[in-house]
Tab-separated table of C-alpha atoms in Angstrom:
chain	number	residue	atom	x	y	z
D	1	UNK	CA	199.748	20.097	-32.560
D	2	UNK	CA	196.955	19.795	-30.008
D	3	UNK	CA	194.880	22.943	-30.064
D	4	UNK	CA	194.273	24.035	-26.237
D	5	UNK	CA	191.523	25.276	-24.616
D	6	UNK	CA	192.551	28.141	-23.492
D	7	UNK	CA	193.931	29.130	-27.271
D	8	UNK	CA	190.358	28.868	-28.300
D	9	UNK	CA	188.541	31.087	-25.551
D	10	UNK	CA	191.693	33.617	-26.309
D	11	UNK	CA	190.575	33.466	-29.830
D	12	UNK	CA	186.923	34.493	-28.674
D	13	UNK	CA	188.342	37.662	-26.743
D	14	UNK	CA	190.004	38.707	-29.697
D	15	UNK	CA	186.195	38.571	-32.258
D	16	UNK	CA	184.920	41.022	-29.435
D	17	UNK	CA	187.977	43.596	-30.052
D	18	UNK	CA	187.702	42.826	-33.693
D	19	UNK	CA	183.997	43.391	-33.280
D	20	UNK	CA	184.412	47.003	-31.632
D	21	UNK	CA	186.523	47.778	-34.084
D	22	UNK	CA	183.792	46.872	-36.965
D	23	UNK	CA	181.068	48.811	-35.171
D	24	UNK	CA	183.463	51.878	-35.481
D	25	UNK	CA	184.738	51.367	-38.543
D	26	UNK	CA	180.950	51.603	-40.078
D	27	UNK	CA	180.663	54.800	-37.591
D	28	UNK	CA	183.912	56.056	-39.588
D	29	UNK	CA	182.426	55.244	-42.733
D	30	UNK	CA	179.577	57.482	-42.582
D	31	UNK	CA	181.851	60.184	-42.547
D	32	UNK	CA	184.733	58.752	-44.180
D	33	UNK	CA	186.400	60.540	-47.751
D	34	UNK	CA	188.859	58.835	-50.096
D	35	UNK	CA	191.296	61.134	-48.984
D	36	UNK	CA	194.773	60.964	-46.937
D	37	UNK	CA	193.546	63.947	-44.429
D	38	UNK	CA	189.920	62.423	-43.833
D	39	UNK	CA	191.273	59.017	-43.363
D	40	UNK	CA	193.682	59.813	-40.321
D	41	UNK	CA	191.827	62.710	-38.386
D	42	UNK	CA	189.017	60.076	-38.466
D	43	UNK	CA	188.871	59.628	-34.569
D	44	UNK	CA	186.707	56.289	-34.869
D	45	UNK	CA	188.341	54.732	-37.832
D	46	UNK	CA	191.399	55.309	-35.487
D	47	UNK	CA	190.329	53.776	-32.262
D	48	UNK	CA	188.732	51.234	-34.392
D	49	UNK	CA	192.174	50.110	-36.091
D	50	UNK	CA	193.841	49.882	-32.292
D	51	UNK	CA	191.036	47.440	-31.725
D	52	UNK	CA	191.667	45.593	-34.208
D	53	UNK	CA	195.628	45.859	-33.741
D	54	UNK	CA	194.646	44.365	-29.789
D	55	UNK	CA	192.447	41.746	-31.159
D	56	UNK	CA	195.556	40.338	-33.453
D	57	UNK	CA	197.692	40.402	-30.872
D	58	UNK	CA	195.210	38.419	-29.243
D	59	UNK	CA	195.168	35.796	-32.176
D	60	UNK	CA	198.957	35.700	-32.620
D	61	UNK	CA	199.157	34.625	-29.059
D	62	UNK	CA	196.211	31.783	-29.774
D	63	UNK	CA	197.286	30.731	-33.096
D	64	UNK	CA	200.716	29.990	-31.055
D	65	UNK	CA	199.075	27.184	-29.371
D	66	UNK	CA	197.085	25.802	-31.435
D	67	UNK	CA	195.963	24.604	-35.038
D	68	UNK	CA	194.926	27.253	-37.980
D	69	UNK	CA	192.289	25.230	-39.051
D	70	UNK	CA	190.891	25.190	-35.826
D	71	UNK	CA	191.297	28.537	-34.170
D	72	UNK	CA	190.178	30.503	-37.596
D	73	UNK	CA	186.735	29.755	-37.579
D	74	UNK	CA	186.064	30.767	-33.952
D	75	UNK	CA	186.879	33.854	-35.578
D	76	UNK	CA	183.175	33.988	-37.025
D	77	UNK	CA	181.898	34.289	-33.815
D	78	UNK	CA	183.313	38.203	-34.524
D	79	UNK	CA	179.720	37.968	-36.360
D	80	UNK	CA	177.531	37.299	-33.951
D	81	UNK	CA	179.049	40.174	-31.879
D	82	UNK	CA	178.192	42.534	-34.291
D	83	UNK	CA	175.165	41.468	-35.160
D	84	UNK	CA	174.486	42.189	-31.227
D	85	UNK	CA	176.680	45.372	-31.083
D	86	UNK	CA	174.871	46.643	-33.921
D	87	UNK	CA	171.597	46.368	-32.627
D	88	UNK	CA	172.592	47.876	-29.590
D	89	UNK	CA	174.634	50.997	-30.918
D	90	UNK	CA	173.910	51.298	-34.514
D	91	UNK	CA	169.850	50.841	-33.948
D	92	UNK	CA	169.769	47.890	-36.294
D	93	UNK	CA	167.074	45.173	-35.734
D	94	UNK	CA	167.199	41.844	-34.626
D	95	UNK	CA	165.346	39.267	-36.050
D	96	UNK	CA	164.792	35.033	-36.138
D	97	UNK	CA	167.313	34.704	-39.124
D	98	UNK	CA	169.310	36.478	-37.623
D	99	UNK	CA	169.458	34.368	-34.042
D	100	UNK	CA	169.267	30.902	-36.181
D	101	UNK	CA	172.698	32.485	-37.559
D	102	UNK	CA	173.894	32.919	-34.679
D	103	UNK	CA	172.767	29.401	-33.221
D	104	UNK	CA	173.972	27.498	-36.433
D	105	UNK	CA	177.719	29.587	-35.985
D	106	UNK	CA	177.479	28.311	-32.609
D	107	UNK	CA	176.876	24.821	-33.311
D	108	UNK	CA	179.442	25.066	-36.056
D	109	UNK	CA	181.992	26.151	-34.050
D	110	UNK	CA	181.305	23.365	-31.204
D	111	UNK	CA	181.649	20.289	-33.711
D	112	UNK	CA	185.137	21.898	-34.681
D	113	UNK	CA	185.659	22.341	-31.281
D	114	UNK	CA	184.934	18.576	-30.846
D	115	UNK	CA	186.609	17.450	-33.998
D	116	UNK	CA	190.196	19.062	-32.837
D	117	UNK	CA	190.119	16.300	-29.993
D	118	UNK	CA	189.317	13.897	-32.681
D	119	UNK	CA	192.528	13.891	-34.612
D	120	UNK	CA	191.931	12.034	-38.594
D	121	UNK	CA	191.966	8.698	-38.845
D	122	UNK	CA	195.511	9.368	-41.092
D	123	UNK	CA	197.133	10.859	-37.531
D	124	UNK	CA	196.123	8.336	-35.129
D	125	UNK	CA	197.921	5.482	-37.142
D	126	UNK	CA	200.847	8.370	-37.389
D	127	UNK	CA	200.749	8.314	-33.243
D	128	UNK	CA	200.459	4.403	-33.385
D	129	UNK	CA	203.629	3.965	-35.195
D	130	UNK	CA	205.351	6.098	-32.889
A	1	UNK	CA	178.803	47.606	-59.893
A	2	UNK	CA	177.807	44.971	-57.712
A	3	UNK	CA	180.395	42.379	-59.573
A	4	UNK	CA	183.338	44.894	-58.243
A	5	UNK	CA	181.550	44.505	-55.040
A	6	UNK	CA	182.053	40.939	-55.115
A	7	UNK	CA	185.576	40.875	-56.539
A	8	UNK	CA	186.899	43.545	-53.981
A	9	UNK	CA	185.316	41.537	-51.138
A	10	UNK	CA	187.048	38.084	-52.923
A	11	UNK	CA	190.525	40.144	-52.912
A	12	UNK	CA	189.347	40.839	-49.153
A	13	UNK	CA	189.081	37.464	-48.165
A	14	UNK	CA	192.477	36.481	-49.818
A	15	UNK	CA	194.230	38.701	-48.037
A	16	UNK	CA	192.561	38.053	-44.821
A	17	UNK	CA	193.348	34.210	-45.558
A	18	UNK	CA	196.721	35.129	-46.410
A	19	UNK	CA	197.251	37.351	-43.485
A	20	UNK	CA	195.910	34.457	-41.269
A	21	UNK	CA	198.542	31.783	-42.573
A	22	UNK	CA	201.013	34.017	-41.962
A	23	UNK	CA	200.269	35.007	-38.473
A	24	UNK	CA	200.250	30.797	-37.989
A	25	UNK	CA	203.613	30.692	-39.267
A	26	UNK	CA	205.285	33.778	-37.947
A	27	UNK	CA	203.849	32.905	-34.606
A	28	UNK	CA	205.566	29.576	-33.688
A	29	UNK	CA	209.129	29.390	-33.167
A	30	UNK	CA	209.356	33.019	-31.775
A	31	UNK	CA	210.382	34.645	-28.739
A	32	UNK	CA	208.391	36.906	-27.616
A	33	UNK	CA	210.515	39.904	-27.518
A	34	UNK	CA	210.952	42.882	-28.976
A	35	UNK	CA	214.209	41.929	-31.649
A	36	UNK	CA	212.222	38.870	-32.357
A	37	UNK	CA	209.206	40.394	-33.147
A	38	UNK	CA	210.253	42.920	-35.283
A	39	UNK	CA	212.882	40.222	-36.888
A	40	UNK	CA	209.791	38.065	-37.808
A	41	UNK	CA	209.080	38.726	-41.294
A	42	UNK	CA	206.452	35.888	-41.376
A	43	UNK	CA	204.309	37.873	-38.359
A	44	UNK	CA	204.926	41.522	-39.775
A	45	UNK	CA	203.449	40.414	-43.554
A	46	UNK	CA	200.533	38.565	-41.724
A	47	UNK	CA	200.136	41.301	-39.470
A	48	UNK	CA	199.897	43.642	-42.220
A	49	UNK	CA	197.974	41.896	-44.604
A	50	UNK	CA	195.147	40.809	-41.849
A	51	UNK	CA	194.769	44.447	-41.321
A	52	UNK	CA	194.807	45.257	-45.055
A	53	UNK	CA	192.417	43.019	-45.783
A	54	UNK	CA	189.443	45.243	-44.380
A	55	UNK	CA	190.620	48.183	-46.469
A	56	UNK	CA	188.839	46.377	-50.091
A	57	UNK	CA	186.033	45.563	-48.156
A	58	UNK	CA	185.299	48.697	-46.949
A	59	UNK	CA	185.366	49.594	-50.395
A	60	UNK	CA	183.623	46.857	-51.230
A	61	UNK	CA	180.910	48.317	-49.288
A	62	UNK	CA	179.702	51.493	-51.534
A	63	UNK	CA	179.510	48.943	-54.459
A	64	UNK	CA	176.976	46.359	-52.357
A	65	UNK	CA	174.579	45.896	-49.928
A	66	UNK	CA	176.014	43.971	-46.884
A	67	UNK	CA	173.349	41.383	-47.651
A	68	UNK	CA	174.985	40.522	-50.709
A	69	UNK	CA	178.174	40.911	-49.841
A	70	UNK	CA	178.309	38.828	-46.743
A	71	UNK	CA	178.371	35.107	-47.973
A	72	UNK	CA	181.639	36.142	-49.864
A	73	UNK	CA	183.398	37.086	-46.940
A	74	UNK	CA	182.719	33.299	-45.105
A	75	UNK	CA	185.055	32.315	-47.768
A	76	UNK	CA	187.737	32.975	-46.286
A	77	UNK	CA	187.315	30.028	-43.986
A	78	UNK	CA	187.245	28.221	-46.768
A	79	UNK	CA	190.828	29.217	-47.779
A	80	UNK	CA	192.321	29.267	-44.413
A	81	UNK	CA	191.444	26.027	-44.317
A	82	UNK	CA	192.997	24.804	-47.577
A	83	UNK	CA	195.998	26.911	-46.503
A	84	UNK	CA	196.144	25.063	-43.280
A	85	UNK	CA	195.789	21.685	-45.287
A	86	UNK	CA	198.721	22.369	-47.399
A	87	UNK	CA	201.392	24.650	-46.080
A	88	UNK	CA	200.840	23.479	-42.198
A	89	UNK	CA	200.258	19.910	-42.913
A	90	UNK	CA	196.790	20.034	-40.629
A	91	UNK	CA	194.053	17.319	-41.473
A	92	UNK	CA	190.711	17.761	-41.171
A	93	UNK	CA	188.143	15.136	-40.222
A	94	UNK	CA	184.088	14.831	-40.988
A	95	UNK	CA	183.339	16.729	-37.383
A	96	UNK	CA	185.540	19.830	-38.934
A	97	UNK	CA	183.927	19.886	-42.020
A	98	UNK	CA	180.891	19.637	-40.713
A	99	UNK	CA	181.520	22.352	-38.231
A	100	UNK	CA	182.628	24.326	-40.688
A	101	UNK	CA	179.618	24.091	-43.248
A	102	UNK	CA	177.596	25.114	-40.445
A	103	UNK	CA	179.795	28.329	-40.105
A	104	UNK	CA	179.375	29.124	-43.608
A	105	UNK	CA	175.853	29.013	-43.286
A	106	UNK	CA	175.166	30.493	-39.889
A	107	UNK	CA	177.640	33.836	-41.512
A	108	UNK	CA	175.319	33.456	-44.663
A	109	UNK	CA	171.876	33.424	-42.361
A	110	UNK	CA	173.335	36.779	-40.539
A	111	UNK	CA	174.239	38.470	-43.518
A	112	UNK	CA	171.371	37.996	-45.332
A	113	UNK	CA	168.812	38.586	-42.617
């Protein structure tokens, strides 16, 4: 199965929902007891799971059209989002190692990006004897 | 009490991984209605396990510093992709594996800043 482009940028909507949800779910957990009761009058630890219920939605539609292998790791970018939504809402710094993560994920991502066009060399003698 | 840290985020990461496959599986071959969906099996478990899966780690979290605990939790694109390998029949080639080392390490860099 060829994994489509469009698949891929889906998969990248559904980090940031996923990525909301995390930044509330660490909100939640500053207030958060072990307890039934606590757990589901916890307003952010609610909206947070309906993020993360939209965001697999969003994947389930993705993974439809294209390869696992593929499509999960774009899921990683859900951590340079936070990284980002933290600084900005939960006053956390920024600093270099924390950009060269986010420039190596980035890079990562592209060469699987690339290498999903590639095919192995086991498929392409697969296609051939087709 | 880091160790059960570690091991919760591990059982995290599984079930994420898990959930993932799952999702893959119950995904294709469905219509997109309302008896189908709720007729999936495949979808529901994934659906349910992905979701799970963040319930250890936010355990995992008053055991360990995020710092520590972070490079665990890039392992499970290290299982999704073994999954992948052997229950979807998907191959990998040298730019995936490369791509995917990079991942590891860019999640690592993050987590550890």
């Amino acid at each position: 199965m060829k994994t489509k482009l469009w698949a891929i940028v889906l998969v990248l909507v559904c980090t940031i929902f996923t990525s909301i949800g995390q930044i509330l779910y660490k909100v939640a957990s500053k207030t958060l007891l072990l307890n039934i009761y606590s757990i589901i009058t916890n307003v952010p630890l609610i909206i947070g799971l309906a993020s993360y219920f939209v965001g697999a939605v969003l994947l389930i539609i993705a993974l439809r059209n294209g390869e696992l292998s593929v499509l999960y790791p774009f899921v990683s970018t859900g951590f340079v989002w936070v990284s980002i939504l933290s600084t900005r809402f939960l006053g956390e710094s920024m600093s270099m190692q924390k950009w060269a993560g986010i420039a190596v994920i980035f890079f990562g991502i592209s060469l699987i990006g690339i290498g999903s066009t590639k095919g192995s060399a086991k498929k392409n003698i697969k296609v051939r004897k087709k | 009490m880091i160790a059960v840290g570690i091991a919760l985020t591990l059982f995290a990461t599984l079930l994420g991984s898990t959930g993932a496959l799952m999702l893959k599986m119950g995904s294709t071959g469905t219509r997109f209605t309302l008896k189908g969906i709720v007729r999936n099996y495949k979808l529901l478990l994934g659906f349910i396990l992905y979701g799970l899966s963040t319930i250890p780690f936010l355990i995992a979290l008053k055991f360990g510093p995020l710092s520590v605990l972070y490079p665990f939790v890039s392992l499970s694109y290290i299982w999704t992709i073994l999954l992948s390998m052997r229950y979807l029949k998907e191959r990998m080639n040298a730019w995936k594996w490369m791509g995917i080392t990079l991942v590891l390490t860019g999640v690592t860099l993050i987590g550890t800043a």
